[in-house]
Coordinates of C-alpha atoms and ligand atoms in Angstrom, one line a residue:
M117 CA -34.7 -22.1 -17.5
P118 CA -35.6 -19.4 -15.0
V119 CA -33.2 -17.0 -13.3
K120 CA -30.4 -18.8 -11.7
N121 CA -31.2 -19.6 -8.0
R122 CA -27.8 -18.5 -6.9
F123 CA -28.5 -14.9 -7.9
A124 CA -31.7 -14.9 -5.9
E125 CA -29.5 -15.9 -2.9
L126 CA -26.9 -13.2 -3.8
L127 CA -29.4 -10.5 -4.4
P128 CA -29.1 -8.7 -1.0
E129 CA -25.3 -8.7 -1.3
I130 CA -25.3 -7.4 -4.9
T131 CA -27.9 -4.8 -4.0
A132 CA -25.7 -3.6 -1.2
W133 CA -22.8 -3.2 -3.6
R134 CA -25.0 -1.4 -6.1
R135 CA -26.2 1.1 -3.4
D136 CA -22.7 1.7 -2.2
L137 CA -21.6 2.5 -5.7
H138 CA -24.6 4.7 -6.1
E139 CA -23.6 6.7 -3.0
H140 CA -20.1 7.3 -4.4
P141 CA -20.4 8.2 -8.1
E142 CA -17.4 9.2 -10.1
L143 CA -16.9 10.9 -13.5
L144 CA -15.2 9.8 -16.6
F145 CA -11.7 8.4 -15.9
D146 CA -11.8 9.5 -12.3
T147 CA -13.4 6.2 -11.2
H148 CA -10.6 5.6 -8.7
R149 CA -12.7 4.4 -5.8
T150 CA -15.0 2.4 -8.0
A151 CA -12.1 0.7 -9.8
A152 CA -10.4 -0.1 -6.4
T153 CA -13.7 -1.5 -5.0
V154 CA -14.1 -3.7 -8.1
A155 CA -10.5 -5.0 -8.1
E156 CA -10.7 -5.8 -4.4
K157 CA -13.9 -7.8 -4.8
L158 CA -12.6 -9.6 -7.9
R159 CA -9.5 -10.7 -5.8
A160 CA -11.8 -11.8 -2.9
F161 CA -13.9 -13.9 -5.4
G162 CA -10.7 -15.8 -6.4
C163 CA -10.3 -14.5 -9.9
D164 CA -7.1 -16.0 -11.5
E165 CA -5.8 -12.6 -12.5
V166 CA -6.9 -9.1 -11.7
V167 CA -5.3 -6.2 -13.6
E168 CA -5.9 -2.5 -12.9
G169 CA -5.0 0.4 -15.0
I170 CA -6.1 -0.9 -18.4
G171 CA -7.4 2.2 -20.3
R172 CA -6.3 4.4 -17.4
T173 CA -8.8 3.3 -14.7
G174 CA -10.3 0.2 -16.3
V175 CA -10.2 -3.1 -14.4
V176 CA -10.0 -6.6 -15.9
G177 CA -10.6 -9.9 -14.1
V178 CA -9.7 -13.3 -15.5
I179 CA -11.7 -16.4 -14.6
K180 CA -10.6 -19.7 -15.9
G181 CA -13.2 -22.4 -16.5
R182 CA -13.0 -25.9 -15.1
T183 CA -11.5 -27.0 -18.4
D184 CA -10.0 -25.1 -21.4
T185 CA -10.2 -27.5 -24.3
S186 CA -12.1 -24.8 -26.3
G187 CA -9.3 -22.3 -25.9
K188 CA -12.0 -19.7 -26.1
V189 CA -12.1 -16.3 -24.3
I190 CA -15.3 -14.4 -23.8
G191 CA -15.3 -10.8 -22.5
L192 CA -18.2 -9.5 -20.5
R193 CA -18.2 -5.7 -20.1
A194 CA -19.8 -3.2 -17.7
D195 CA -19.3 0.6 -17.5
M196 CA -18.5 2.3 -14.1
D197 CA -18.8 6.1 -14.6
A198 CA -21.5 8.5 -13.5
L199 CA -22.9 11.8 -14.8
P200 CA -22.5 15.5 -13.8
I201 CA -26.1 15.8 -12.6
T202 CA -27.4 16.8 -9.1
E203 CA -29.4 13.9 -7.8
A204 CA -33.1 14.6 -7.1
T205 CA -34.3 11.1 -6.0
G206 CA -34.3 11.7 -2.3
L207 CA -33.2 8.1 -1.8
P208 CA -31.5 7.1 1.5
Y209 CA -28.5 6.0 -0.5
A210 CA -28.5 9.0 -2.9
S211 CA -25.2 10.5 -4.1
K212 CA -22.9 11.9 -1.4
T213 CA -20.9 13.8 -4.1
P214 CA -22.6 17.1 -5.0
G215 CA -23.3 17.5 -8.7
V216 CA -22.4 13.9 -9.5
M217 CA -24.9 11.1 -9.9
H218 CA -25.3 7.6 -11.2
A219 CA -28.1 8.7 -13.5
C220 CA -27.5 6.0 -16.2
G221 CA -27.4 2.9 -14.0
H222 CA -23.7 2.1 -14.5
D223 CA -23.8 1.4 -10.7
G224 CA -26.2 -1.4 -11.6
H225 CA -24.2 -2.6 -14.5
T226 CA -21.0 -2.8 -12.4
A227 CA -22.8 -4.6 -9.5
M228 CA -24.4 -7.1 -11.9
L229 CA -21.1 -8.0 -13.6
L230 CA -19.5 -8.3 -10.1
G231 CA -22.3 -10.7 -9.2
A232 CA -21.7 -12.8 -12.3
A233 CA -18.0 -12.8 -11.6
K234 CA -18.6 -14.1 -8.1
Y235 CA -20.8 -16.9 -9.4
L236 CA -18.4 -17.8 -12.2
A237 CA -15.4 -17.9 -9.9
E238 CA -17.3 -20.1 -7.5
T239 CA -18.7 -22.6 -10.0
R240 CA -16.3 -22.5 -13.0
N241 CA -18.9 -24.4 -14.9
F242 CA -17.5 -23.7 -18.4
D243 CA -14.8 -24.7 -20.8
G244 CA -12.6 -21.7 -21.6
T245 CA -11.8 -18.3 -20.1
T246 CA -14.0 -15.5 -19.0
L247 CA -12.8 -11.9 -18.9
V248 CA -14.8 -9.5 -16.8
I249 CA -14.2 -6.0 -18.2
F250 CA -15.0 -2.9 -16.1
Q251 CA -14.5 0.3 -18.1
P252 CA -14.4 4.0 -17.2
A253 CA -15.6 7.0 -19.1
E254 CA -18.5 5.6 -21.1
E255 CA -20.2 9.0 -20.9
G256 CA -18.3 10.9 -23.5
G257 CA -14.7 9.9 -22.6
A258 CA -14.4 6.9 -24.9
G259 CA -13.1 4.7 -22.1
G260 CA -14.0 1.7 -24.2
R261 CA -11.7 2.8 -27.0
E262 CA -9.0 3.6 -24.4
M263 CA -9.1 0.0 -23.1
V264 CA -9.0 -1.5 -26.7
D265 CA -6.1 0.8 -27.5
D266 CA -4.4 -0.4 -24.4
G267 CA -4.3 -3.9 -25.8
L268 CA -7.3 -5.4 -24.0
M269 CA -8.4 -7.7 -26.8
D270 CA -5.0 -8.9 -27.9
R271 CA -3.4 -9.3 -24.5
W272 CA -6.1 -11.8 -23.5
K273 CA -6.9 -13.0 -27.0
V274 CA -10.6 -12.2 -26.6
D275 CA -12.9 -14.0 -29.1
E276 CA -16.2 -12.3 -28.4
V277 CA -17.5 -9.5 -26.2
Y278 CA -20.9 -9.0 -24.6
G279 CA -22.4 -5.9 -23.0
M280 CA -25.7 -4.9 -21.3
H281 CA -27.5 -1.6 -20.5
N282 CA -30.6 -1.1 -18.4
W283 CA -33.6 0.4 -20.2
P284 CA -36.4 2.4 -18.4
G285 CA -39.9 1.9 -19.8
R286 CA -39.5 -1.9 -20.3
P287 CA -40.6 -4.5 -17.8
V288 CA -38.0 -5.1 -15.1
G289 CA -35.7 -8.0 -16.1
S290 CA -37.1 -8.3 -19.6
F291 CA -34.7 -8.3 -22.5
S292 CA -34.6 -6.7 -25.9
I293 CA -31.9 -6.6 -28.6
R294 CA -31.3 -6.0 -32.3
S295 CA -28.8 -7.2 -34.9
G296 CA -26.7 -4.8 -37.0
P297 CA -26.5 -1.1 -36.3
F298 CA -28.2 -0.4 -32.9
F299 CA -26.8 2.8 -31.3
A300 CA -25.8 5.9 -33.3
A301 CA -22.5 7.5 -34.2
T302 CA -22.3 10.7 -32.2
D303 CA -20.3 13.3 -34.1
Q304 CA -20.3 17.0 -33.0
F305 CA -19.7 20.3 -34.7
E306 CA -18.8 23.8 -33.8
I307 CA -19.4 26.5 -36.5
S308 CA -17.9 29.9 -35.9
I309 CA -19.4 32.5 -38.2
E310 CA -17.2 35.6 -38.5
G311 CA -19.0 38.8 -39.7
K312 CA -18.2 42.4 -39.2
G313 CA -19.6 43.9 -36.0
G314 CA -20.9 47.4 -35.7
H315 CA -23.8 49.7 -34.6
A316 CA -27.2 48.1 -34.6
A317 CA -28.6 51.2 -36.3
K318 CA -26.2 51.0 -39.1
P319 CA -26.5 47.4 -40.4
H320 CA -25.4 48.3 -43.9
E321 CA -21.9 49.0 -42.5
T322 CA -21.7 45.5 -40.9
V323 CA -21.9 41.9 -41.9
D324 CA -24.4 40.6 -39.3
P325 CA -23.4 37.1 -38.3
T326 CA -26.7 36.6 -36.3
V327 CA -28.6 36.7 -39.6
V328 CA -26.1 34.5 -41.3
A329 CA -26.1 31.9 -38.5
S330 CA -29.9 31.9 -38.5
H331 CA -29.9 30.9 -42.2
V332 CA -27.3 28.3 -41.4
V333 CA -29.4 26.7 -38.6
L334 CA -32.5 26.5 -40.9
A335 CA -30.5 25.3 -43.9
L336 CA -28.9 22.5 -41.9
Q337 CA -32.3 20.9 -41.4
S338 CA -32.4 20.3 -45.2
I339 CA -29.8 17.6 -44.7
V340 CA -32.5 15.5 -43.0
S341 CA -35.4 16.6 -45.2
R342 CA -33.8 16.9 -48.6
N343 CA -30.4 15.1 -48.7
A344 CA -30.9 11.9 -46.7
D345 CA -32.8 9.0 -48.1
P346 CA -36.1 9.1 -46.2
V347 CA -35.8 5.5 -45.2
E348 CA -32.4 6.1 -43.5
Q349 CA -31.9 7.6 -40.0
I350 CA -30.1 10.9 -39.4
V351 CA -30.5 13.5 -36.7
V352 CA -29.1 17.1 -37.0
S353 CA -29.5 19.2 -33.8
V354 CA -28.1 22.6 -33.3
T355 CA -27.9 22.9 -29.5
S356 CA -26.1 26.2 -28.9
F357 CA -26.3 29.7 -30.6
E358 CA -24.0 32.2 -29.0
T359 CA -23.2 35.7 -30.2
S360 CA -20.1 37.8 -29.2
S361 CA -22.4 40.7 -28.2
T362 CA -24.4 41.1 -25.0
A363 CA -25.7 44.5 -25.8
F364 CA -29.1 45.6 -27.3
N365 CA -27.4 48.0 -29.8
V366 CA -24.3 46.1 -31.0
I367 CA -24.2 43.8 -34.0
P368 CA -21.7 41.1 -33.0
Q369 CA -18.6 40.2 -34.8
R370 CA -19.1 36.5 -34.4
V371 CA -21.7 33.8 -33.7
T372 CA -20.7 30.3 -32.6
L373 CA -23.1 27.4 -33.2
K374 CA -22.7 24.0 -31.6
G375 CA -24.5 20.7 -32.1
T376 CA -24.5 17.1 -33.0
I377 CA -25.2 14.8 -35.9
R378 CA -26.4 11.2 -35.2
T379 CA -26.2 8.5 -37.8
L380 CA -26.2 4.7 -38.0
T381 CA -24.2 3.9 -41.2
K382 CA -21.0 5.1 -42.7
P383 CA -22.6 6.5 -45.9
M384 CA -25.0 8.6 -43.8
R385 CA -22.2 9.7 -41.5
E386 CA -20.2 10.9 -44.5
L387 CA -23.2 12.6 -46.0
G388 CA -23.9 14.5 -42.8
E389 CA -20.4 15.8 -42.5
K390 CA -20.1 16.7 -46.1
R391 CA -23.4 18.6 -46.3
L392 CA -22.9 20.4 -43.0
K393 CA -19.5 21.7 -44.1
A394 CA -20.9 22.8 -47.5
I395 CA -24.0 24.5 -46.1
A396 CA -22.2 26.3 -43.4
S397 CA -19.3 27.6 -45.5
L398 CA -21.3 28.5 -48.6
T399 CA -24.2 30.1 -46.7
A400 CA -21.7 32.3 -44.9
E401 CA -20.0 33.2 -48.1
A402 CA -23.3 34.1 -49.8
Y403 CA -23.8 36.7 -47.1
G404 CA -20.2 38.0 -47.1
A405 CA -19.3 36.3 -43.8
E406 CA -16.9 33.4 -43.2
A407 CA -17.5 30.1 -41.5
R408 CA -14.9 28.1 -39.7
I409 CA -16.0 24.6 -39.0
N410 CA -14.6 22.3 -36.3
W411 CA -15.8 18.7 -36.9
I412 CA -15.4 16.6 -33.8
V413 CA -15.5 12.9 -34.5
G414 CA -17.5 11.0 -31.9
Y415 CA -18.3 7.4 -31.0
P416 CA -18.9 5.2 -34.1
S417 CA -22.2 3.5 -34.6
M418 CA -22.6 0.5 -32.3
V419 CA -23.2 -2.6 -34.5
N420 CA -24.2 -6.0 -33.1
S421 CA -22.8 -9.0 -34.9
E422 CA -25.6 -11.3 -36.3
E423 CA -24.5 -14.7 -34.9
Q424 CA -23.7 -13.4 -31.4
T425 CA -27.0 -11.4 -31.3
E426 CA -29.0 -14.5 -32.1
F427 CA -27.1 -16.3 -29.3
A428 CA -27.6 -13.4 -26.8
A429 CA -31.3 -13.4 -27.6
E430 CA -31.5 -17.2 -27.1
V431 CA -29.8 -16.8 -23.7
A432 CA -32.2 -13.9 -22.8
R433 CA -35.2 -16.1 -23.7
A434 CA -33.8 -18.9 -21.5
V435 CA -33.4 -16.5 -18.6
S436 CA -36.6 -14.5 -18.7
G437 CA -38.9 -16.4 -21.2
D438 CA -38.8 -13.8 -23.9
C439 CA -36.6 -11.4 -25.9
E440 CA -38.1 -8.6 -27.9
D441 CA -36.8 -6.8 -31.0
A442 CA -35.3 -3.5 -29.7
P443 CA -35.9 -0.2 -31.6
L444 CA -33.0 1.8 -33.0
V445 CA -31.4 4.2 -30.6
M446 CA -30.0 7.5 -31.8
G447 CA -28.0 7.9 -28.6
G448 CA -24.4 6.8 -28.5
E449 CA -22.6 3.9 -26.7
D450 CA -18.9 3.5 -26.6
F451 CA -19.2 -0.3 -26.4
A452 CA -19.1 0.4 -30.2
Y453 CA -15.3 0.4 -30.0
M454 CA -15.2 -3.1 -28.5
L455 CA -17.7 -4.3 -31.1
E456 CA -15.5 -2.8 -33.8
S457 CA -12.6 -4.8 -32.5
R458 CA -14.4 -8.2 -31.9
P459 CA -17.7 -9.9 -32.7
G460 CA -20.3 -9.7 -30.0
A461 CA -23.6 -8.3 -28.8
Y462 CA -25.1 -5.7 -26.6
I463 CA -28.5 -6.3 -25.0
L464 CA -31.0 -4.1 -23.1
V465 CA -32.5 -5.2 -19.8
G466 CA -35.8 -3.6 -18.7
N467 CA -35.6 -1.2 -15.7
G468 CA -39.3 -0.9 -15.2
D469 CA -41.4 2.3 -15.1
T470 CA -38.7 4.7 -13.9
A471 CA -37.4 8.1 -15.0
M472 CA -35.3 8.0 -18.2
V473 CA -31.6 7.6 -18.0
H474 CA -29.7 11.0 -17.6
N475 CA -32.6 12.4 -15.6
A476 CA -32.1 13.6 -12.0
E477 CA -34.9 11.4 -10.7
Y478 CA -33.6 8.2 -12.4
N479 CA -32.6 5.1 -10.3
F480 CA -31.4 1.7 -11.3
S481 CA -33.9 -1.0 -10.4
D482 CA -32.3 -3.6 -8.1
E483 CA -35.1 -6.1 -9.1
A484 CA -33.3 -6.4 -12.5
I485 CA -30.2 -7.8 -10.9
P486 CA -31.0 -11.5 -10.9
A487 CA -32.0 -11.4 -14.6
G488 CA -28.9 -9.4 -15.6
C489 CA -26.5 -11.6 -13.6
S490 CA -28.1 -14.7 -15.0
W491 CA -27.7 -13.5 -18.6
Y492 CA -24.0 -12.8 -18.1
A493 CA -23.4 -16.2 -16.5
E494 CA -25.5 -18.1 -19.0
V495 CA -23.7 -16.4 -21.9
V496 CA -20.5 -18.0 -20.6
E497 CA -21.9 -21.4 -19.7
R498 CA -23.8 -21.8 -22.9
R499 CA -21.1 -20.4 -25.3
M500 CA -18.3 -22.5 -23.7
P501 CA -20.1 -25.6 -22.3
V502 CA -18.2 -28.2 -20.3
A503 CA -17.9 -31.3 -22.5
Ligands
NI691 NI1 -25.3 4.5 -19.9

């Protein structure tokens, strides 16, 4: 079964929505215009219920099938937020908001789910209820968690949830997926190393935190090379090294390190935290300094459920003829919170040979829209078939 014909017809309209969203990107929970646009369209499509303000600026649309003997509720989710990046694409519909850009294709995700909602509200060719879920703050604000905490899953008795992300470097409209852990947990740390500042020519009268912090940075790499089982995945990156001195001749009082640890499983996540804390505090102590560690819990690892992943792949094969095994991703994805709450699956749709997401030259490929919309719609029609 190829891409649904209806989406070929709707392509110019959905593309226009996508480009309008692209021109008006919004950050984190400040997706007011986007949410209002989404809600207005869902009402115009004839959704049975449209609720705004779930998880602050999240929007939910309810579409009832022709029948409801299954009693089943399937949630389809898209993210709406953009990134604090200055767009460099030079596109005629480039961002009109300085310093803000849809550099992760969430404009495309939102437009594709709107397209699927329009089709599903038109045809209602399923037995059960579809929830279209539009979430804010995927990029670091845990908008997915906010919606779950706001009662999203219980209020509408959601049985399963499905999500999608575009993926540069894969053929446009092709699909890939994997079962089990897929995207990483994204914890962060800040280590403040307190020494004793003084004259650069009198190091013996100081406790130099730059030397201590340098040892800490190198020792942290032993978590990956010496503590973790080599067949497991863990990333330890120190991304910021800042001293409290700006002078050539002053040994600083303090150095602050920042970074992130990425893991896919709970044991590795616990290992990373435990070893980081021990290495930082005991290395500092060994040199007569003191380390204060702020461990910032991030998104959990995103884990696809086995049965729903197989089903999602089957739908992808029906839509585009194939579905490849996706590699592990050490980036984070806050659909993880929805998948912690309900079984479901997250799939990647190819974006073609474009710049990578989060790059100033990135753009979502509108050619992926028919495949993406078809996948959403087919998930509903095949999972809740009319008897
Ligand atoms: Ni994204």
